[in-house]
Amino acid sequence: MFDFQNKGVILDCMVKGIYIHIPFCMNKCPYCDFTSISLIDKSLFKKYVQTLKKELGFYKDFEFDLQTVYFGGGTPSILPPDYIEEIVGFINNNFPVVDNPEITIEVNPETYRYKEFKQLLKAGINRISIGAQSLNEKILKSLGRWHLPKDVIDTIYSAADAGIENINLDMIYGVQGQTLKDLEGDLEEYTQLPVKHISAYMLTAYEETPLGQMVKKGEYSLPEEDLLLDMFKLIDSFLYEKGFNRYELSNWAKEGYQCKHNLFYWTGEEFLGIGVSAWSLINNERFGNTKNLYEYMEKINKGQSAVLFRDKLSPQEKRKEKIILGLRLAEGINIKLVKDRMDFINQIVSEGLAKIENGRLKLTPEGIMVSNYITASLI
């Protein structure tokens, strides 16, 4: 267990990425299960940013080879860019950072424009991820989104004109009433825009969300599994033809534009999470902060850790994570990692759910649809 107050403690770790959680939103989407609150008091912005900097200071004695910083949420772009610039400056002044690190900020289409992006680029932000979800107004309404397709396009071109080249667009598929034709129309529009990365997520009805309750009550219908498989195959093939290669379950990128920060998660590299509900993986220990915003701020400002849970990973647990996370990647996992499960592997290969190439086990699109079953059987 880490002692955050013990200066000079020697840890066997090398932190490569920092995630910073910004929990504020103008409106909370009905499908969102991340820790976020609809904005009530803008005076919280300054207090929260000061708290983030204070928490970052707890970790100054750790070993860093900082290559990425990622601002997620919530809606990080609800903050005036001065605050983002302040946090990035604090990191640069207090931690060893590589030349030209990847620094990402998630952006809502209704927030930043050219002036803000220009300021962010000057501060070191070189990658943006836009929560577009769709360019089809019918789909946006079904998802409970407030922005219009025009807002997404304005955001993209504002960022590009400001000089930010590395742009990701989020997409959600598997929406009530969505057809393959609707999806193909979205893909066509997405790939005509100046973006380097596309994240396509299957809509999931988490039980504790408003969407989850609607599905439970029969008020919202998700597509059948066969249609979801066809949607995934369409996304994969369409984006491939347009020069986007899938490198992870939900992520496609043009050559050289894979998200370095998220790859740290999937490959088991050490990263630090800062902010309410943020979690970290350091020194074979996974730990996470409280999800209560006011408890988080109170504890940090008293000089106390806001960590609510810790889980020291045993060799067996690390192996499980390698399997679970590795199978998300297009490159799959080394077959030696699961050599004791060859009967099951031969079965799923014969069923077309997986394939073995160059000593690596990879899931097919059909296997991705039942990945929970496969990973549970392998571990």
mmCIF file of C-alpha atoms in Angstrom:
data_model
loop_
_atom_site.group_PDB
_atom_site.id
_atom_site.type_symbol
_atom_site.label_atom_id
_atom_site.label_comp_id
_atom_site.label_asym_id
_atom_site.label_seq_id
_atom_site.Cartn_x
_atom_site.Cartn_y
_atom_site.Cartn_z
ATOM 1 C CA MET A 1 0.000 0.000 0.000
ATOM 2 C CA PHE A 2 1.381 3.383 -0.976
ATOM 3 C CA ASP A 3 2.100 5.981 1.660
ATOM 4 C CA PHE A 4 1.421 9.262 -0.144
ATOM 5 C CA GLN A 5 2.749 11.380 2.679
ATOM 6 C CA ASN A 6 6.073 9.544 3.071
ATOM 7 C CA LYS A 7 8.575 11.575 1.087
ATOM 8 C CA GLY A 8 11.479 9.701 -0.380
ATOM 9 C CA VAL A 9 9.689 6.342 -0.494
ATOM 10 C CA ILE A 10 11.251 4.144 -3.180
ATOM 11 C CA LEU A 11 8.756 2.491 -5.499
ATOM 12 C CA ASP A 12 9.344 -0.023 -8.260
ATOM 13 C CA CYS A 13 7.265 1.804 -10.848
ATOM 14 C CA MET A 14 7.475 3.909 -14.000
ATOM 15 C CA VAL A 15 4.364 5.963 -14.665
ATOM 16 C CA LYS A 16 3.874 6.687 -18.373
ATOM 17 C CA GLY A 17 0.449 8.329 -18.458
ATOM 18 C CA ILE A 18 -1.743 10.619 -16.374
ATOM 19 C CA TYR A 19 -5.529 10.611 -16.627
ATOM 20 C CA ILE A 20 -7.370 13.651 -15.258
ATOM 21 C CA HIS A 21 -11.106 13.390 -14.624
ATOM 22 C CA ILE A 22 -13.292 16.466 -15.105
ATOM 23 C CA PRO A 23 -16.749 15.505 -13.777
ATOM 24 C CA PHE A 24 -18.829 18.490 -14.885
ATOM 25 C CA CYS A 25 -21.471 18.365 -17.650
ATOM 26 C CA MET A 26 -24.166 20.721 -18.880
ATOM 27 C CA ASN A 27 -26.519 17.747 -19.188
ATOM 28 C CA LYS A 28 -25.928 14.122 -18.247
ATOM 29 C CA CYS A 29 -26.583 11.714 -21.120
ATOM 30 C CA PRO A 30 -29.085 8.930 -20.285
ATOM 31 C CA TYR A 31 -26.621 6.160 -21.241
ATOM 32 C CA CYS A 32 -23.591 7.536 -19.364
ATOM 33 C CA ASP A 33 -22.279 5.534 -16.399
ATOM 34 C CA PHE A 34 -19.190 7.684 -15.757
ATOM 35 C CA THR A 35 -18.958 9.879 -12.676
ATOM 36 C CA SER A 36 -20.362 13.245 -13.741
ATOM 37 C CA ILE A 37 -22.663 15.929 -12.401
ATOM 38 C CA SER A 38 -24.819 18.450 -14.217
ATOM 39 C CA LEU A 39 -23.244 21.828 -13.590
ATOM 40 C CA ILE A 40 -24.838 23.840 -10.810
ATOM 41 C CA ASP A 41 -22.142 26.206 -9.548
ATOM 42 C CA LYS A 42 -19.358 27.425 -11.859
ATOM 43 C CA SER A 43 -17.369 28.537 -8.829
ATOM 44 C CA LEU A 44 -16.539 24.837 -8.436
ATOM 45 C CA PHE A 45 -14.258 25.047 -11.489
ATOM 46 C CA LYS A 46 -11.461 26.955 -9.777
ATOM 47 C CA LYS A 47 -11.781 24.962 -6.548
ATOM 48 C CA TYR A 48 -11.690 21.671 -8.403
ATOM 49 C CA VAL A 49 -8.659 22.621 -10.517
ATOM 50 C CA GLN A 50 -6.754 23.686 -7.396
ATOM 51 C CA THR A 51 -7.674 20.339 -5.817
ATOM 52 C CA LEU A 52 -6.405 18.448 -8.877
ATOM 53 C CA LYS A 53 -3.061 20.232 -8.625
ATOM 54 C CA LYS A 54 -2.855 19.437 -4.924
ATOM 55 C CA GLU A 55 -3.508 15.750 -5.590
ATOM 56 C CA LEU A 56 -0.909 15.703 -8.365
ATOM 57 C CA GLY A 57 1.568 17.021 -5.812
ATOM 58 C CA PHE A 58 1.060 13.876 -3.699
ATOM 59 C CA TYR A 59 2.777 11.850 -6.433
ATOM 60 C CA LYS A 60 5.787 14.039 -7.237
ATOM 61 C CA ASP A 61 8.222 11.528 -5.707
ATOM 62 C CA PHE A 62 7.064 8.664 -7.942
ATOM 63 C CA GLU A 63 9.111 7.629 -10.963
ATOM 64 C CA PHE A 64 7.740 9.095 -14.192
ATOM 65 C CA ASP A 65 8.472 8.749 -17.871
ATOM 66 C CA LEU A 66 5.450 10.813 -18.787
ATOM 67 C CA GLN A 67 4.380 10.282 -22.385
ATOM 68 C CA THR A 68 0.650 11.014 -22.294
ATOM 69 C CA VAL A 69 -1.903 13.133 -20.470
ATOM 70 C CA TYR A 70 -5.621 12.573 -20.999
ATOM 71 C CA PHE A 71 -8.434 14.893 -19.873
ATOM 72 C CA GLY A 72 -11.645 12.846 -19.669
ATOM 73 C CA GLY A 73 -15.047 13.280 -18.145
ATOM 74 C CA GLY A 74 -17.705 14.373 -17.826
ATOM 75 C CA THR A 75 -17.062 17.202 -20.213
ATOM 76 C CA PRO A 76 -13.535 18.608 -19.866
ATOM 77 C CA SER A 77 -14.324 21.287 -22.455
ATOM 78 C CA ILE A 78 -16.896 22.770 -20.082
ATOM 79 C CA LEU A 79 -13.876 24.348 -18.367
ATOM 80 C CA PRO A 80 -12.506 27.600 -19.781
ATOM 81 C CA PRO A 81 -9.223 26.711 -21.540
ATOM 82 C CA ASP A 82 -7.262 28.776 -19.022
ATOM 83 C CA TYR A 83 -7.848 25.998 -16.481
ATOM 84 C CA ILE A 84 -6.660 23.264 -18.847
ATOM 85 C CA GLU A 85 -3.584 25.351 -19.597
ATOM 86 C CA GLU A 86 -2.971 25.770 -15.853
ATOM 87 C CA ILE A 87 -3.068 22.016 -15.220
ATOM 88 C CA VAL A 88 -0.794 21.216 -18.182
ATOM 89 C CA GLY A 89 1.646 23.897 -16.990
ATOM 90 C CA PHE A 90 1.662 22.412 -13.505
ATOM 91 C CA ILE A 91 2.465 18.955 -14.897
ATOM 92 C CA ASN A 92 5.258 20.313 -17.107
ATOM 93 C CA ASN A 93 6.782 22.165 -14.170
ATOM 94 C CA ASN A 94 6.628 19.286 -11.697
ATOM 95 C CA PHE A 95 7.075 16.027 -13.627
ATOM 96 C CA PRO A 96 9.572 14.688 -16.158
ATOM 97 C CA VAL A 97 7.764 14.842 -19.502
ATOM 98 C CA VAL A 98 9.060 13.471 -22.815
ATOM 99 C CA ASP A 99 9.415 15.723 -25.840
ATOM 100 C CA ASN A 100 6.117 16.149 -27.665
ATOM 101 C CA PRO A 101 3.883 14.091 -25.342
ATOM 102 C CA GLU A 102 0.412 13.084 -26.493
ATOM 103 C CA ILE A 103 -2.043 15.331 -24.629
ATOM 104 C CA THR A 104 -5.716 14.637 -25.280
ATOM 105 C CA ILE A 105 -8.841 16.472 -24.213
ATOM 106 C CA GLU A 106 -12.399 15.224 -24.680
ATOM 107 C CA VAL A 107 -14.582 17.916 -26.226
ATOM 108 C CA ASN A 108 -18.342 18.356 -26.408
ATOM 109 C CA PRO A 109 -19.477 19.712 -29.808
ATOM 110 C CA GLU A 110 -21.236 22.678 -28.167
ATOM 111 C CA THR A 111 -18.177 24.088 -26.401
ATOM 112 C CA TYR A 112 -14.757 25.024 -27.848
ATOM 113 C CA ARG A 113 -14.173 26.772 -31.163
ATOM 114 C CA TYR A 114 -11.154 28.244 -33.006
ATOM 115 C CA LYS A 115 -10.030 30.680 -30.273
ATOM 116 C CA GLU A 116 -10.112 28.029 -27.547
ATOM 117 C CA PHE A 117 -8.385 25.417 -29.690
ATOM 118 C CA LYS A 118 -5.640 27.890 -30.598
ATOM 119 C CA GLN A 119 -5.024 28.518 -26.894
ATOM 120 C CA LEU A 120 -5.005 24.800 -26.114
ATOM 121 C CA LEU A 121 -2.559 24.044 -28.924
ATOM 122 C CA LYS A 122 -0.204 26.702 -27.577
ATOM 123 C CA ALA A 123 -0.492 25.083 -24.125
ATOM 124 C CA GLY A 124 0.511 21.676 -25.524
ATOM 125 C CA ILE A 125 -2.824 19.978 -26.266
ATOM 126 C CA ASN A 126 -2.262 18.092 -29.524
ATOM 127 C CA ARG A 127 -5.146 15.614 -29.640
ATOM 128 C CA ILE A 128 -8.881 16.121 -29.237
ATOM 129 C CA SER A 129 -11.633 13.555 -28.917
ATOM 130 C CA ILE A 130 -15.064 14.843 -29.920
ATOM 131 C CA GLY A 131 -18.187 13.284 -28.418
ATOM 132 C CA ALA A 132 -20.085 13.352 -31.708
ATOM 133 C CA GLN A 133 -21.850 9.955 -31.331
ATOM 134 C CA SER A 134 -23.609 10.477 -34.696
ATOM 135 C CA LEU A 135 -24.153 12.932 -37.529
ATOM 136 C CA ASN A 136 -27.743 11.730 -37.878
ATOM 137 C CA GLU A 137 -30.181 14.013 -36.035
ATOM 138 C CA LYS A 138 -32.625 11.146 -35.446
ATOM 139 C CA ILE A 139 -29.905 9.068 -33.760
ATOM 140 C CA LEU A 140 -28.745 12.029 -31.652
ATOM 141 C CA LYS A 141 -32.271 12.544 -30.349
ATOM 142 C CA SER A 142 -32.605 8.836 -29.543
ATOM 143 C CA LEU A 143 -29.388 9.094 -27.512
ATOM 144 C CA GLY A 144 -30.633 12.143 -25.614
ATOM 145 C CA ARG A 145 -27.901 14.358 -27.061
ATOM 146 C CA TRP A 146 -28.433 18.127 -27.220
ATOM 147 C CA HIS A 147 -26.068 19.067 -30.028
ATOM 148 C CA LEU A 148 -26.754 19.050 -33.767
ATOM 149 C CA PRO A 149 -24.638 17.553 -36.583
ATOM 150 C CA LYS A 150 -23.607 21.095 -37.556
ATOM 151 C CA ASP A 151 -22.068 21.566 -34.089
ATOM 152 C CA VAL A 152 -19.821 18.525 -34.652
ATOM 153 C CA ILE A 153 -18.662 19.750 -38.058
ATOM 154 C CA ASP A 154 -18.005 23.265 -36.739
ATOM 155 C CA THR A 155 -15.922 21.793 -33.898
ATOM 156 C CA ILE A 156 -13.829 19.638 -36.235
ATOM 157 C CA TYR A 157 -12.991 22.428 -38.646
ATOM 158 C CA SER A 158 -12.357 24.905 -35.821
ATOM 159 C CA ALA A 159 -9.797 22.512 -34.328
ATOM 160 C CA ALA A 160 -8.219 21.725 -37.691
ATOM 161 C CA ASP A 161 -7.996 25.422 -38.620
ATOM 162 C CA ALA A 162 -6.356 26.125 -35.255
ATOM 163 C CA GLY A 163 -3.641 23.586 -36.118
ATOM 164 C CA ILE A 164 -4.771 20.463 -34.242
ATOM 165 C CA GLU A 165 -4.290 17.558 -36.628
ATOM 166 C CA ASN A 166 -4.919 14.553 -34.372
ATOM 167 C CA ILE A 167 -8.719 14.455 -34.085
ATOM 168 C CA ASN A 168 -10.898 11.560 -32.895
ATOM 169 C CA LEU A 169 -14.639 11.271 -33.441
ATOM 170 C CA ASP A 170 -16.765 9.095 -31.174
ATOM 171 C CA MET A 171 -19.623 7.093 -32.653
ATOM 172 C CA ILE A 172 -22.345 5.059 -30.928
ATOM 173 C CA TYR A 173 -24.118 2.248 -32.756
ATOM 174 C CA GLY A 174 -26.842 -0.183 -31.772
ATOM 175 C CA VAL A 175 -29.326 2.614 -31.110
ATOM 176 C CA GLN A 176 -33.071 1.970 -31.018
ATOM 177 C CA GLY A 177 -34.469 1.999 -34.561
ATOM 178 C CA GLN A 178 -31.037 2.385 -36.193
ATOM 179 C CA THR A 179 -30.643 0.606 -39.536
ATOM 180 C CA LEU A 180 -27.564 -0.489 -41.459
ATOM 181 C CA LYS A 181 -28.365 2.283 -43.926
ATOM 182 C CA ASP A 182 -28.351 4.843 -41.087
ATOM 183 C CA LEU A 183 -24.999 3.525 -39.916
ATOM 184 C CA GLU A 184 -23.501 3.544 -43.402
ATOM 185 C CA GLY A 185 -24.609 7.160 -43.813
ATOM 186 C CA ASP A 186 -22.811 8.082 -40.587
ATOM 187 C CA LEU A 187 -19.667 6.253 -41.674
ATOM 188 C CA GLU A 188 -19.695 7.996 -45.040
ATOM 189 C CA GLU A 189 -19.931 11.413 -43.401
ATOM 190 C CA TYR A 190 -17.369 10.622 -40.694
ATOM 191 C CA THR A 191 -14.740 9.518 -43.193
ATOM 192 C CA GLN A 192 -15.140 12.631 -45.334
ATOM 193 C CA LEU A 193 -14.071 14.801 -42.406
ATOM 194 C CA PRO A 194 -10.441 15.660 -41.473
ATOM 195 C CA VAL A 195 -10.136 13.118 -38.651
ATOM 196 C CA LYS A 196 -7.401 10.560 -37.943
ATOM 197 C CA HIS A 197 -9.174 8.308 -35.440
ATOM 198 C CA ILE A 198 -12.693 6.951 -34.947
ATOM 199 C CA SER A 199 -14.009 5.256 -31.806
ATOM 200 C CA ALA A 200 -17.205 3.266 -32.365
ATOM 201 C CA TYR A 201 -18.952 2.018 -29.233
ATOM 202 C CA MET A 202 -21.912 -0.338 -29.032
ATOM 203 C CA LEU A 203 -24.676 1.260 -26.976
ATOM 204 C CA THR A 204 -24.771 -0.422 -23.574
ATOM 205 C CA ALA A 205 -27.713 -0.083 -21.191
ATOM 206 C CA TYR A 206 -26.003 -0.030 -17.795
ATOM 207 C CA GLU A 207 -28.559 -0.882 -15.140
ATOM 208 C CA GLU A 208 -27.943 2.174 -12.969
ATOM 209 C CA THR A 209 -28.430 4.647 -15.856
ATOM 210 C CA PRO A 210 -31.729 6.150 -17.067
ATOM 211 C CA LEU A 211 -31.289 4.195 -20.318
ATOM 212 C CA GLY A 212 -30.853 0.975 -18.368
ATOM 213 C CA GLN A 213 -34.110 1.607 -16.527
ATOM 214 C CA MET A 214 -35.905 2.392 -19.792
ATOM 215 C CA VAL A 215 -34.710 -0.882 -21.330
ATOM 216 C CA LYS A 216 -35.740 -2.763 -18.188
ATOM 217 C CA LYS A 217 -39.243 -1.280 -18.378
ATOM 218 C CA GLY A 218 -39.544 -2.028 -22.097
ATOM 219 C CA GLU A 219 -39.530 1.661 -23.020
ATOM 220 C CA TYR A 220 -36.370 1.412 -25.157
ATOM 221 C CA SER A 221 -35.409 -1.476 -27.446
ATOM 222 C CA LEU A 222 -31.833 -2.406 -28.323
ATOM 223 C CA PRO A 223 -31.114 -4.223 -31.617
ATOM 224 C CA GLU A 224 -30.907 -8.004 -31.830
ATOM 225 C CA GLU A 225 -27.474 -9.639 -31.664
ATOM 226 C CA ASP A 226 -27.441 -10.540 -35.391
ATOM 227 C CA LEU A 227 -27.976 -6.900 -36.362
ATOM 228 C CA LEU A 228 -25.279 -5.765 -33.934
ATOM 229 C CA LEU A 229 -22.834 -8.195 -35.537
ATOM 230 C CA ASP A 230 -23.721 -6.888 -38.991
ATOM 231 C CA MET A 231 -23.211 -3.331 -37.729
ATOM 232 C CA PHE A 232 -19.784 -4.161 -36.336
ATOM 233 C CA LYS A 233 -18.749 -5.870 -39.575
ATOM 234 C CA LEU A 234 -19.950 -2.871 -41.584
ATOM 235 C CA ILE A 235 -17.974 -0.450 -39.403
ATOM 236 C CA ASP A 236 -14.838 -2.577 -39.597
ATOM 237 C CA SER A 237 -14.900 -3.129 -43.356
ATOM 238 C CA PHE A 238 -16.021 0.395 -44.239
ATOM 239 C CA LEU A 239 -13.345 2.077 -42.137
ATOM 240 C CA TYR A 240 -10.667 -0.305 -43.408
ATOM 241 C CA GLU A 241 -11.471 0.700 -46.978
ATOM 242 C CA LYS A 242 -11.093 4.340 -45.963
ATOM 243 C CA GLY A 243 -7.649 3.800 -44.434
ATOM 244 C CA PHE A 244 -8.637 3.313 -40.783
ATOM 245 C CA ASN A 245 -7.283 0.111 -39.246
ATOM 246 C CA ARG A 246 -8.869 -1.416 -36.161
ATOM 247 C CA TYR A 247 -6.282 -1.802 -33.421
ATOM 248 C CA GLU A 248 -8.666 -2.370 -30.496
ATOM 249 C CA LEU A 249 -12.211 -3.583 -29.980
ATOM 250 C CA SER A 250 -13.777 -0.131 -30.470
ATOM 251 C CA ASN A 251 -10.998 1.915 -32.060
ATOM 252 C CA TRP A 252 -9.843 2.544 -35.630
ATOM 253 C CA ALA A 253 -6.981 4.831 -36.643
ATOM 254 C CA LYS A 254 -5.008 5.957 -39.637
ATOM 255 C CA GLU A 255 -1.373 4.863 -39.626
ATOM 256 C CA GLY A 256 0.530 6.396 -36.713
ATOM 257 C CA TYR A 257 -2.544 7.830 -34.974
ATOM 258 C CA GLN A 258 -3.432 5.108 -32.457
ATOM 259 C CA CYS A 259 -4.212 6.619 -29.054
ATOM 260 C CA LYS A 260 -1.025 6.086 -27.057
ATOM 261 C CA HIS A 261 -2.709 6.802 -23.735
ATOM 262 C CA ASN A 262 -5.447 4.217 -24.132
ATOM 263 C CA LEU A 263 -2.914 1.658 -25.356
ATOM 264 C CA PHE A 264 -1.252 1.973 -21.957
ATOM 265 C CA TYR A 265 -4.480 0.708 -20.380
ATOM 266 C CA TRP A 266 -4.789 -2.267 -22.712
ATOM 267 C CA THR A 267 -1.130 -3.288 -22.534
ATOM 268 C CA GLY A 268 -0.803 -3.060 -18.739
ATOM 269 C CA GLU A 269 1.506 -0.030 -18.545
ATOM 270 C CA GLU A 270 1.493 2.023 -15.354
ATOM 271 C CA PHE A 271 -0.666 5.131 -15.272
ATOM 272 C CA LEU A 272 -1.900 7.602 -12.674
ATOM 273 C CA GLY A 273 -5.527 8.739 -12.352
ATOM 274 C CA ILE A 274 -6.229 12.144 -10.835
ATOM 275 C CA GLY A 275 -9.617 13.529 -9.808
ATOM 276 C CA VAL A 276 -12.894 12.264 -8.426
ATOM 277 C CA SER A 277 -13.503 8.572 -9.296
ATOM 278 C CA ALA A 278 -10.187 8.326 -11.192
ATOM 279 C CA TRP A 279 -8.237 5.098 -10.815
ATOM 280 C CA SER A 280 -4.614 4.126 -11.312
ATOM 281 C CA LEU A 281 -2.351 1.150 -11.904
ATOM 282 C CA ILE A 282 1.038 1.513 -10.230
ATOM 283 C CA ASN A 283 3.468 -1.029 -8.823
ATOM 284 C CA ASN A 284 1.062 -3.936 -9.460
ATOM 285 C CA GLU A 285 -1.637 -2.175 -7.462
ATOM 286 C CA ARG A 286 -4.912 -0.862 -8.838
ATOM 287 C CA PHE A 287 -6.455 1.903 -6.738
ATOM 288 C CA GLY A 288 -9.238 4.420 -7.216
ATOM 289 C CA ASN A 289 -10.596 7.615 -5.702
ATOM 290 C CA THR A 290 -13.996 8.154 -4.157
ATOM 291 C CA LYS A 291 -16.861 8.897 -6.558
ATOM 292 C CA ASN A 292 -18.233 11.615 -4.275
ATOM 293 C CA LEU A 293 -17.050 15.004 -5.554
ATOM 294 C CA TYR A 294 -17.310 16.832 -2.251
ATOM 295 C CA GLU A 295 -15.668 14.031 -0.274
ATOM 296 C CA TYR A 296 -12.844 13.985 -2.850
ATOM 297 C CA MET A 297 -12.242 17.733 -2.555
ATOM 298 C CA GLU A 298 -12.459 17.727 1.235
ATOM 299 C CA LYS A 299 -9.966 14.894 1.665
ATOM 300 C CA ILE A 300 -7.400 16.218 -0.811
ATOM 301 C CA ASN A 301 -7.546 19.733 0.611
ATOM 302 C CA LYS A 302 -6.901 18.309 4.080
ATOM 303 C CA GLY A 303 -3.767 16.639 2.712
ATOM 304 C CA GLN A 304 -5.386 13.202 2.838
ATOM 305 C CA SER A 305 -5.613 10.556 0.142
ATOM 306 C CA ALA A 306 -9.020 10.254 -1.551
ATOM 307 C CA VAL A 307 -8.327 6.636 -2.497
ATOM 308 C CA LEU A 308 -11.361 4.507 -1.677
ATOM 309 C CA PHE A 309 -10.225 1.070 -2.857
ATOM 310 C CA ARG A 310 -6.973 -0.808 -3.482
ATOM 311 C CA ASP A 311 -6.349 -4.121 -5.135
ATOM 312 C CA LYS A 312 -2.866 -5.628 -5.166
ATOM 313 C CA LEU A 313 -2.582 -7.773 -8.274
ATOM 314 C CA SER A 314 -1.238 -11.278 -7.765
ATOM 315 C CA PRO A 315 0.612 -13.039 -10.616
ATOM 316 C CA GLN A 316 -2.616 -14.938 -11.347
ATOM 317 C CA GLU A 317 -4.640 -11.708 -11.490
ATOM 318 C CA LYS A 318 -2.056 -10.083 -13.752
ATOM 319 C CA ARG A 319 -2.333 -13.041 -16.114
ATOM 320 C CA LYS A 320 -6.119 -12.684 -16.153
ATOM 321 C CA GLU A 321 -5.826 -9.002 -17.015
ATOM 322 C CA LYS A 322 -3.384 -9.751 -19.832
ATOM 323 C CA ILE A 323 -5.920 -12.140 -21.306
ATOM 324 C CA ILE A 324 -8.955 -9.881 -20.848
ATOM 325 C CA LEU A 325 -7.292 -6.708 -22.090
ATOM 326 C CA GLY A 326 -5.119 -8.394 -24.711
ATOM 327 C CA LEU A 327 -8.086 -9.963 -26.465
ATOM 328 C CA ARG A 328 -9.505 -6.469 -26.953
ATOM 329 C CA LEU A 329 -6.527 -5.693 -29.163
ATOM 330 C CA ALA A 330 -6.500 -6.614 -32.846
ATOM 331 C CA GLU A 331 -3.076 -8.227 -32.316
ATOM 332 C CA GLY A 332 -4.575 -10.557 -29.702
ATOM 333 C CA ILE A 333 -2.537 -12.459 -27.107
ATOM 334 C CA ASN A 334 0.408 -14.844 -27.172
ATOM 335 C CA ILE A 335 -1.023 -18.348 -27.382
ATOM 336 C CA LYS A 336 1.451 -19.434 -24.688
ATOM 337 C CA LEU A 337 -0.516 -17.360 -22.195
ATOM 338 C CA VAL A 338 -3.471 -19.760 -22.518
ATOM 339 C CA LYS A 339 -1.726 -22.974 -23.549
ATOM 340 C CA ASP A 340 -3.576 -24.860 -20.788
ATOM 341 C CA ARG A 341 -6.885 -24.140 -22.547
ATOM 342 C CA MET A 342 -6.096 -25.550 -25.981
ATOM 343 C CA ASP A 343 -9.198 -27.752 -26.117
ATOM 344 C CA PHE A 344 -11.407 -24.709 -25.667
ATOM 345 C CA ILE A 345 -9.283 -22.658 -28.087
ATOM 346 C CA ASN A 346 -9.575 -25.325 -30.770
ATOM 347 C CA GLN A 347 -13.333 -25.315 -30.202
ATOM 348 C CA ILE A 348 -13.766 -21.549 -30.666
ATOM 349 C CA VAL A 349 -11.448 -21.581 -33.696
ATOM 350 C CA SER A 350 -13.566 -24.320 -35.301
ATOM 351 C CA GLU A 351 -16.701 -22.272 -34.531
ATOM 352 C CA GLY A 352 -15.240 -19.216 -36.264
ATOM 353 C CA LEU A 353 -15.026 -17.190 -33.049
ATOM 354 C CA ALA A 354 -11.236 -16.922 -33.058
ATOM 355 C CA LYS A 355 -8.155 -17.562 -35.144
ATOM 356 C CA ILE A 356 -4.502 -18.283 -34.486
ATOM 357 C CA GLU A 357 -1.925 -16.324 -36.492
ATOM 358 C CA ASN A 358 1.828 -16.209 -35.886
ATOM 359 C CA GLY A 359 1.432 -17.735 -32.443
ATOM 360 C CA ARG A 360 -1.239 -15.256 -31.346
ATOM 361 C CA LEU A 361 -4.902 -15.841 -30.508
ATOM 362 C CA LYS A 362 -7.221 -13.241 -32.045
ATOM 363 C CA LEU A 363 -10.969 -12.862 -31.902
ATOM 364 C CA THR A 364 -13.052 -12.674 -35.072
ATOM 365 C CA PRO A 365 -16.024 -10.251 -35.287
ATOM 366 C CA GLU A 366 -18.260 -13.141 -34.230
ATOM 367 C CA GLY A 367 -15.956 -13.786 -31.271
ATOM 368 C CA ILE A 368 -15.988 -10.125 -30.272
ATOM 369 C CA MET A 369 -19.771 -10.334 -29.897
ATOM 370 C CA VAL A 370 -19.302 -13.077 -27.259
ATOM 371 C CA SER A 371 -15.973 -11.884 -25.862
ATOM 372 C CA ASN A 372 -17.185 -12.026 -22.253
ATOM 373 C CA TYR A 373 -17.930 -15.737 -22.639
ATOM 374 C CA ILE A 374 -14.567 -16.397 -24.285
ATOM 375 C CA THR A 375 -12.447 -14.495 -21.779
ATOM 376 C CA ALA A 376 -14.327 -16.047 -18.841
ATOM 377 C CA SER A 377 -13.607 -19.509 -20.256
ATOM 378 C CA LEU A 378 -9.930 -18.736 -20.817
ATOM 379 C CA ILE A 379 -9.235 -17.406 -17.340
#
